[in-house]
Amino acid sequence: MTAPSRSKLLADLLRSVSRMQPRPVAPHPCEDEELLACWSSGLLGPPEHQTIVDHLAACPHCRAELARLVRSGVVEPQEVDPAAASSGRTQGSPLASRGAKRWRWAWVAGPVAVAAAVLIAVYSWPDTPVSSSLSKLEAELNELAQLDNGRPVDPLGALQRVERLIDRGLPPDLDRRARGLVEFFGYRGALLALANLKFEEVETIERRVTARIGDSPQLRNLVLQAERGLRTELALTETGDLLSYGYGLDGFAPGKALPTIGPAQQRLHEGYRAARTKYPRDLRFILNYGQFLLTVADYVGARRQFEAALEVDRNNAQAHLGLGLAAYEVQDFTAALGHFEAAVEADSQDLSAPLNAAICLERLGRQKDAKLFWEKVYLKTPDRDLREWIETTHRREGRVAPSSK
Amino acid sequence: MAGIPSQRNPPTVSSSSPDEEFARCFAEDQDWLVRQPGMAPWSRGLVLLREATEGWVAEYAGRILGQATRPDEPAFRNYQRRLWQCWSYHWRSALAGATGPVDGLRVAERVRAGQGYVGQGRLGGDVFRDVILAEAVLQRDDRATALLHDEYQPFAARLARKYHLRETAAADWWPELFDRLAGYSNPPGKLARYSGRCGLQHWLGTVVRRFLLDRGGRHHGLIATCSPDSAALKGPGTEASPDQALISAECLEHFRELLATALPGLSSDQAVLLHLLFAEGLSGKEAAQVLGKHPGTISRRTANALERLRDLLENSEATKTQPHHECLSHLLSGAPRLSFGQALLEALRDIAHANEGP
């Protein structure tokens, strides 16, 4: 007798129990096409989304139907952004997302200054045929400058306006500055699209921007991220912990297989190599290429990239993090620990490094030393599931869970 | 417009006076409306609502129908009712996110510019106009019918091509869909359920894709059918697979009872995640979309949900009874021949603990 697949048996078991569940009374979300349309259009707020999830938990009919619709692409649920609801904000801001880093503002500050300069220049330009559009642009730029106050900003709308201005014709000096704005708004729009998993849109934006200004390294990087299905500008922001590479909290990875290298990986490889040649000191490409090499099990190559990143910025937390991951993958746990500790020192806010350090120490059998890192992660992580996992793991091994401190 | 019937339906007619009907339309919203700017006293608020909605109905009906409609016409009240349904939804949404009263006219201004108050806020068009158009089509207005066809048929056809749900031309299926939208054969039609929470184009996108999926499935077997395996566990005493035959029917029933008791102990997110992944066969990314979670966290969430399920199974009251306890212990023992229970528990162990070294 051949053993049946696990998924088949689990499916049978869960379906069998599902049939025992009483079907809740209407309304059924799966029958409300307007609700489904709102979901696919990013027009659901957290309360409506939670109502749907609660209903799904109790309704086998809606679960089955929604699964069918999602699988076939009829419904493409969009991210529910709690901060965007009702606040007047029209787009979820990636800068507010978990993966956002404070230093990203350093990149924002420059273009904002350019935007302000354009405003001043535009207003000192007498009787231009575009003055009314410029006044509208001013409003958008002011909103942009107020982004951190939660004011609405629509980068793609702004991009379109700047494009129109350029098309109408601007004096050379302003034209140059406006093209700077094209890159800035395009970059912001692409970040948003990436955060919302609209990967095709990132490429579209890049094409629009490069048509105006030529190559843009920051957009090229986002396109590569989109091709990889990542939603942040730096891959290690979302895949910096060992859990992302198949390891458990005990530092083991049973069943971890060698990656498959297909045409997509080859294409990405070429893309990164070209970008590295063209922009040799751009940290985004160096770090992301390093992380990419980790995913294709080229640990030596990954280590070289992260070392190159340290040459550009010797205190770069993500470079240390990447070096730690590369060392861990070749089972050099002591070296990995050193890099993770350096990453903790370089960026005390990031939780991937202390989590990795704790796992590393577990793997080295130094549970007592791991305790401090576990506590840090446990107390600071917003991820309730991770906290539960840490608690459960500690309890199972008869140790005091961080929560009981 | 070939293939689209346009027989005229009589509009809904009320026997009460227009004023009474108008007041009744807003009565159930009076409590919250009267607290909004410019709405107190209520009599004044009613005037504001009436003037605003009548003005918009006149404006949109003029544009869509190509002729003026008067408040004393029965159809006018239907337009007004639909418009208020839409306006009040967005007004309440604005209120839900505001710290104080909200000016309804400002809400309307924003909504008419295609901006809503929930989620990303992009409604995809002027929803006031869209609800009037929808109602006009239901009223069998020829011009509105032509407008809906001309404006949305190319969009629907593009959508169909994009999703590869049908290879045939839109002419083959559009009249059938239009019939369902307008309710010619089976009133009142899908458009009666459109309330302007999102733009008509967004709504129609979902309706078209679902229609084509169902139609394709009916005619061409495109619908993802239930796995034939799903019929394997109908319950004790029914046809058993060779694997189940190794487990007693009684134990199987106990185990199913335990699971049914344990599942409600999971959070909604956890229960939905397990069902979507294991019973419905969605990928982790798709399940993440449904739950609004980052796809990168799904493995971890699954492990936690299975861990929790295992705790619930082991610690439930039902497990304390002798037969259930014995059954669970039997299954937990992981005897190689008990592949049914073993599969679940292996999954629990492998995924949740993952503590075997390489």
mmCIF file with all atom_site columns, C-alpha atoms in Angstrom, chain A residues 234-334:
data_model
loop_
_atom_site.group_PDB
_atom_site.id
_atom_site.type_symbol
_atom_site.label_atom_id
_atom_site.label_alt_id
_atom_site.label_comp_id
_atom_site.label_asym_id
_atom_site.label_entity_id
_atom_site.label_seq_id
_atom_site.pdbx_PDB_ins_code
_atom_site.Cartn_x
_atom_site.Cartn_y
_atom_site.Cartn_z
_atom_site.occupancy
_atom_site.B_iso_or_equiv
_atom_site.pdbx_formal_charge
_atom_site.auth_seq_id
_atom_site.auth_comp_id
_atom_site.auth_asym_id
_atom_site.auth_atom_id
_atom_site.pdbx_PDB_model_num
ATOM 1   C CA . LEU A 1 234 ? 15.960 45.913 0.065   1.00 0.00 ? 234 LEU A CA 1
ATOM 2   C CA . ALA A 1 235 ? 15.421 42.182 0.041   1.00 0.00 ? 235 ALA A CA 1
ATOM 3   C CA . LEU A 1 236 ? 16.935 41.627 3.464   1.00 0.00 ? 236 LEU A CA 1
ATOM 4   C CA . THR A 1 237 ? 14.338 43.937 4.977   1.00 0.00 ? 237 THR A CA 1
ATOM 5   C CA . GLU A 1 238 ? 11.774 41.196 4.510   1.00 0.00 ? 238 GLU A CA 1
ATOM 6   C CA . THR A 1 239 ? 14.019 38.157 4.312   1.00 0.00 ? 239 THR A CA 1
ATOM 7   C CA . GLY A 1 240 ? 16.715 38.965 6.841   1.00 0.00 ? 240 GLY A CA 1
ATOM 8   C CA . ASP A 1 241 ? 15.923 36.283 9.387   1.00 0.00 ? 241 ASP A CA 1
ATOM 9   C CA . LEU A 1 242 ? 16.913 32.654 9.236   1.00 0.00 ? 242 LEU A CA 1
ATOM 10  C CA . LEU A 1 243 ? 13.239 31.662 9.291   1.00 0.00 ? 243 LEU A CA 1
ATOM 11  C CA . SER A 1 244 ? 12.985 33.034 5.755   1.00 0.00 ? 244 SER A CA 1
ATOM 12  C CA . TYR A 1 245 ? 15.585 30.488 4.660   1.00 0.00 ? 245 TYR A CA 1
ATOM 13  C CA . GLY A 1 246 ? 13.748 27.489 6.051   1.00 0.00 ? 246 GLY A CA 1
ATOM 14  C CA . TYR A 1 247 ? 15.317 27.332 9.494   1.00 0.00 ? 247 TYR A CA 1
ATOM 15  C CA . GLY A 1 248 ? 13.338 26.828 12.666  1.00 0.00 ? 248 GLY A CA 1
ATOM 16  C CA . LEU A 1 249 ? 13.874 28.547 15.978  1.00 0.00 ? 249 LEU A CA 1
ATOM 17  C CA . ASP A 1 250 ? 16.187 25.705 16.973  1.00 0.00 ? 250 ASP A CA 1
ATOM 18  C CA . GLY A 1 251 ? 18.450 26.487 14.025  1.00 0.00 ? 251 GLY A CA 1
ATOM 19  C CA . PHE A 1 252 ? 17.718 23.340 12.044  1.00 0.00 ? 252 PHE A CA 1
ATOM 20  C CA . ALA A 1 253 ? 16.141 23.141 8.631   1.00 0.00 ? 253 ALA A CA 1
ATOM 21  C CA . PRO A 1 254 ? 14.845 19.644 8.025   1.00 0.00 ? 254 PRO A CA 1
ATOM 22  C CA . GLY A 1 255 ? 13.933 19.008 4.463   1.00 0.00 ? 255 GLY A CA 1
ATOM 23  C CA . LYS A 1 256 ? 15.723 22.053 3.101   1.00 0.00 ? 256 LYS A CA 1
ATOM 24  C CA . ALA A 1 257 ? 16.401 21.329 -0.540  1.00 0.00 ? 257 ALA A CA 1
ATOM 25  C CA . LEU A 1 258 ? 18.791 22.819 -3.023  1.00 0.00 ? 258 LEU A CA 1
ATOM 26  C CA . PRO A 1 259 ? 17.133 25.575 -5.030  1.00 0.00 ? 259 PRO A CA 1
ATOM 27  C CA . THR A 1 260 ? 16.094 25.097 -8.601  1.00 0.00 ? 260 THR A CA 1
ATOM 28  C CA . ILE A 1 261 ? 17.855 27.435 -11.007 1.00 0.00 ? 261 ILE A CA 1
ATOM 29  C CA . GLY A 1 262 ? 15.485 28.166 -13.858 1.00 0.00 ? 262 GLY A CA 1
ATOM 30  C CA . PRO A 1 263 ? 15.329 30.775 -16.609 1.00 0.00 ? 263 PRO A CA 1
ATOM 31  C CA . ALA A 1 264 ? 13.890 33.339 -14.186 1.00 0.00 ? 264 ALA A CA 1
ATOM 32  C CA . GLN A 1 265 ? 16.898 32.990 -11.884 1.00 0.00 ? 265 GLN A CA 1
ATOM 33  C CA . GLN A 1 266 ? 19.253 33.188 -14.853 1.00 0.00 ? 266 GLN A CA 1
ATOM 34  C CA . ARG A 1 267 ? 17.568 36.364 -16.003 1.00 0.00 ? 267 ARG A CA 1
ATOM 35  C CA . LEU A 1 268 ? 17.799 37.895 -12.558 1.00 0.00 ? 268 LEU A CA 1
ATOM 36  C CA . HIS A 1 269 ? 21.426 36.872 -12.345 1.00 0.00 ? 269 HIS A CA 1
ATOM 37  C CA . GLU A 1 270 ? 22.157 38.711 -15.575 1.00 0.00 ? 270 GLU A CA 1
ATOM 38  C CA . GLY A 1 271 ? 20.118 41.689 -14.417 1.00 0.00 ? 271 GLY A CA 1
ATOM 39  C CA . TYR A 1 272 ? 22.068 42.000 -11.206 1.00 0.00 ? 272 TYR A CA 1
ATOM 40  C CA . ARG A 1 273 ? 25.425 41.506 -12.853 1.00 0.00 ? 273 ARG A CA 1
ATOM 41  C CA . ALA A 1 274 ? 24.623 44.233 -15.374 1.00 0.00 ? 274 ALA A CA 1
ATOM 42  C CA . ALA A 1 275 ? 23.475 46.567 -12.617 1.00 0.00 ? 275 ALA A CA 1
ATOM 43  C CA . ARG A 1 276 ? 26.559 45.838 -10.527 1.00 0.00 ? 276 ARG A CA 1
ATOM 44  C CA . THR A 1 277 ? 28.779 46.675 -13.499 1.00 0.00 ? 277 THR A CA 1
ATOM 45  C CA . LYS A 1 278 ? 26.911 49.853 -14.270 1.00 0.00 ? 278 LYS A CA 1
ATOM 46  C CA . TYR A 1 279 ? 26.488 51.045 -10.689 1.00 0.00 ? 279 TYR A CA 1
ATOM 47  C CA . PRO A 1 280 ? 29.403 49.429 -8.832  1.00 0.00 ? 280 PRO A CA 1
ATOM 48  C CA . ARG A 1 281 ? 28.950 51.343 -5.589  1.00 0.00 ? 281 ARG A CA 1
ATOM 49  C CA . ASP A 1 282 ? 25.174 51.341 -5.382  1.00 0.00 ? 282 ASP A CA 1
ATOM 50  C CA . LEU A 1 283 ? 24.384 49.607 -2.095  1.00 0.00 ? 283 LEU A CA 1
ATOM 51  C CA . ARG A 1 284 ? 20.910 48.580 -3.208  1.00 0.00 ? 284 ARG A CA 1
ATOM 52  C CA . PHE A 1 285 ? 22.248 46.389 -5.994  1.00 0.00 ? 285 PHE A CA 1
ATOM 53  C CA . ILE A 1 286 ? 25.124 45.049 -3.914  1.00 0.00 ? 286 ILE A CA 1
ATOM 54  C CA . LEU A 1 287 ? 22.879 44.009 -1.021  1.00 0.00 ? 287 LEU A CA 1
ATOM 55  C CA . ASN A 1 288 ? 20.064 42.669 -3.149  1.00 0.00 ? 288 ASN A CA 1
ATOM 56  C CA . TYR A 1 289 ? 22.436 40.741 -5.396  1.00 0.00 ? 289 TYR A CA 1
ATOM 57  C CA . GLY A 1 290 ? 23.994 39.240 -2.282  1.00 0.00 ? 290 GLY A CA 1
ATOM 58  C CA . GLN A 1 291 ? 20.592 38.220 -0.985  1.00 0.00 ? 291 GLN A CA 1
ATOM 59  C CA . PHE A 1 292 ? 19.675 36.802 -4.381  1.00 0.00 ? 292 PHE A CA 1
ATOM 60  C CA . LEU A 1 293 ? 22.841 34.677 -4.348  1.00 0.00 ? 293 LEU A CA 1
ATOM 61  C CA . LEU A 1 294 ? 21.819 33.360 -0.937  1.00 0.00 ? 294 LEU A CA 1
ATOM 62  C CA . THR A 1 295 ? 18.543 32.154 -2.396  1.00 0.00 ? 295 THR A CA 1
ATOM 63  C CA . VAL A 1 296 ? 20.325 30.274 -5.177  1.00 0.00 ? 296 VAL A CA 1
ATOM 64  C CA . ALA A 1 297 ? 22.758 28.724 -2.681  1.00 0.00 ? 297 ALA A CA 1
ATOM 65  C CA . ASP A 1 298 ? 25.809 30.581 -4.009  1.00 0.00 ? 298 ASP A CA 1
ATOM 66  C CA . TYR A 1 299 ? 27.069 31.346 -0.528  1.00 0.00 ? 299 TYR A CA 1
ATOM 67  C CA . VAL A 1 300 ? 30.595 32.288 -1.583  1.00 0.00 ? 300 VAL A CA 1
ATOM 68  C CA . GLY A 1 301 ? 29.238 34.747 -4.133  1.00 0.00 ? 301 GLY A CA 1
ATOM 69  C CA . ALA A 1 302 ? 26.836 36.144 -1.558  1.00 0.00 ? 302 ALA A CA 1
ATOM 70  C CA . ARG A 1 303 ? 29.646 36.637 0.938   1.00 0.00 ? 303 ARG A CA 1
ATOM 71  C CA . ARG A 1 304 ? 31.654 38.573 -1.673  1.00 0.00 ? 304 ARG A CA 1
ATOM 72  C CA . GLN A 1 305 ? 28.745 40.899 -2.310  1.00 0.00 ? 305 GLN A CA 1
ATOM 73  C CA . PHE A 1 306 ? 28.153 41.608 1.359   1.00 0.00 ? 306 PHE A CA 1
ATOM 74  C CA . GLU A 1 307 ? 31.871 42.209 1.844   1.00 0.00 ? 307 GLU A CA 1
ATOM 75  C CA . ALA A 1 308 ? 31.714 44.656 -1.060  1.00 0.00 ? 308 ALA A CA 1
ATOM 76  C CA . ALA A 1 309 ? 28.807 46.371 0.692   1.00 0.00 ? 309 ALA A CA 1
ATOM 77  C CA . LEU A 1 310 ? 30.956 46.791 3.793   1.00 0.00 ? 310 LEU A CA 1
ATOM 78  C CA . GLU A 1 311 ? 33.632 48.420 1.656   1.00 0.00 ? 311 GLU A CA 1
ATOM 79  C CA . VAL A 1 312 ? 31.087 51.053 0.651   1.00 0.00 ? 312 VAL A CA 1
ATOM 80  C CA . ASP A 1 313 ? 29.629 51.407 4.128   1.00 0.00 ? 313 ASP A CA 1
ATOM 81  C CA . ARG A 1 314 ? 31.619 49.619 6.772   1.00 0.00 ? 314 ARG A CA 1
ATOM 82  C CA . ASN A 1 315 ? 28.856 49.927 9.341   1.00 0.00 ? 315 ASN A CA 1
ATOM 83  C CA . ASN A 1 316 ? 26.024 48.687 7.137   1.00 0.00 ? 316 ASN A CA 1
ATOM 84  C CA . ALA A 1 317 ? 23.730 46.506 9.246   1.00 0.00 ? 317 ALA A CA 1
ATOM 85  C CA . GLN A 1 318 ? 22.299 44.609 6.296   1.00 0.00 ? 318 GLN A CA 1
ATOM 86  C CA . ALA A 1 319 ? 25.758 43.750 4.995   1.00 0.00 ? 319 ALA A CA 1
ATOM 87  C CA . HIS A 1 320 ? 26.598 42.212 8.391   1.00 0.00 ? 320 HIS A CA 1
ATOM 88  C CA . LEU A 1 321 ? 23.249 40.456 8.387   1.00 0.00 ? 321 LEU A CA 1
ATOM 89  C CA . GLY A 1 322 ? 23.923 39.021 4.931   1.00 0.00 ? 322 GLY A CA 1
ATOM 90  C CA . LEU A 1 323 ? 27.412 37.891 5.909   1.00 0.00 ? 323 LEU A CA 1
ATOM 91  C CA . GLY A 1 324 ? 25.893 36.176 8.938   1.00 0.00 ? 324 GLY A CA 1
ATOM 92  C CA . LEU A 1 325 ? 23.348 34.379 6.787   1.00 0.00 ? 325 LEU A CA 1
ATOM 93  C CA . ALA A 1 326 ? 26.016 33.293 4.303   1.00 0.00 ? 326 ALA A CA 1
ATOM 94  C CA . ALA A 1 327 ? 28.198 31.970 7.134   1.00 0.00 ? 327 ALA A CA 1
ATOM 95  C CA . TYR A 1 328 ? 25.239 30.197 8.739   1.00 0.00 ? 328 TYR A CA 1
ATOM 96  C CA . GLU A 1 329 ? 24.390 28.473 5.493   1.00 0.00 ? 329 GLU A CA 1
ATOM 97  C CA . VAL A 1 330 ? 27.868 26.921 5.374   1.00 0.00 ? 330 VAL A CA 1
ATOM 98  C CA . GLN A 1 331 ? 27.470 25.954 9.039   1.00 0.00 ? 331 GLN A CA 1
ATOM 99  C CA . ASP A 1 332 ? 30.130 28.356 10.292  1.00 0.00 ? 332 ASP A CA 1
ATOM 100 C CA . PHE A 1 333 ? 27.972 29.271 13.275  1.00 0.00 ? 333 PHE A CA 1
ATOM 101 C CA . THR A 1 334 ? 30.668 31.109 15.207  1.00 0.00 ? 334 THR A CA 1
#
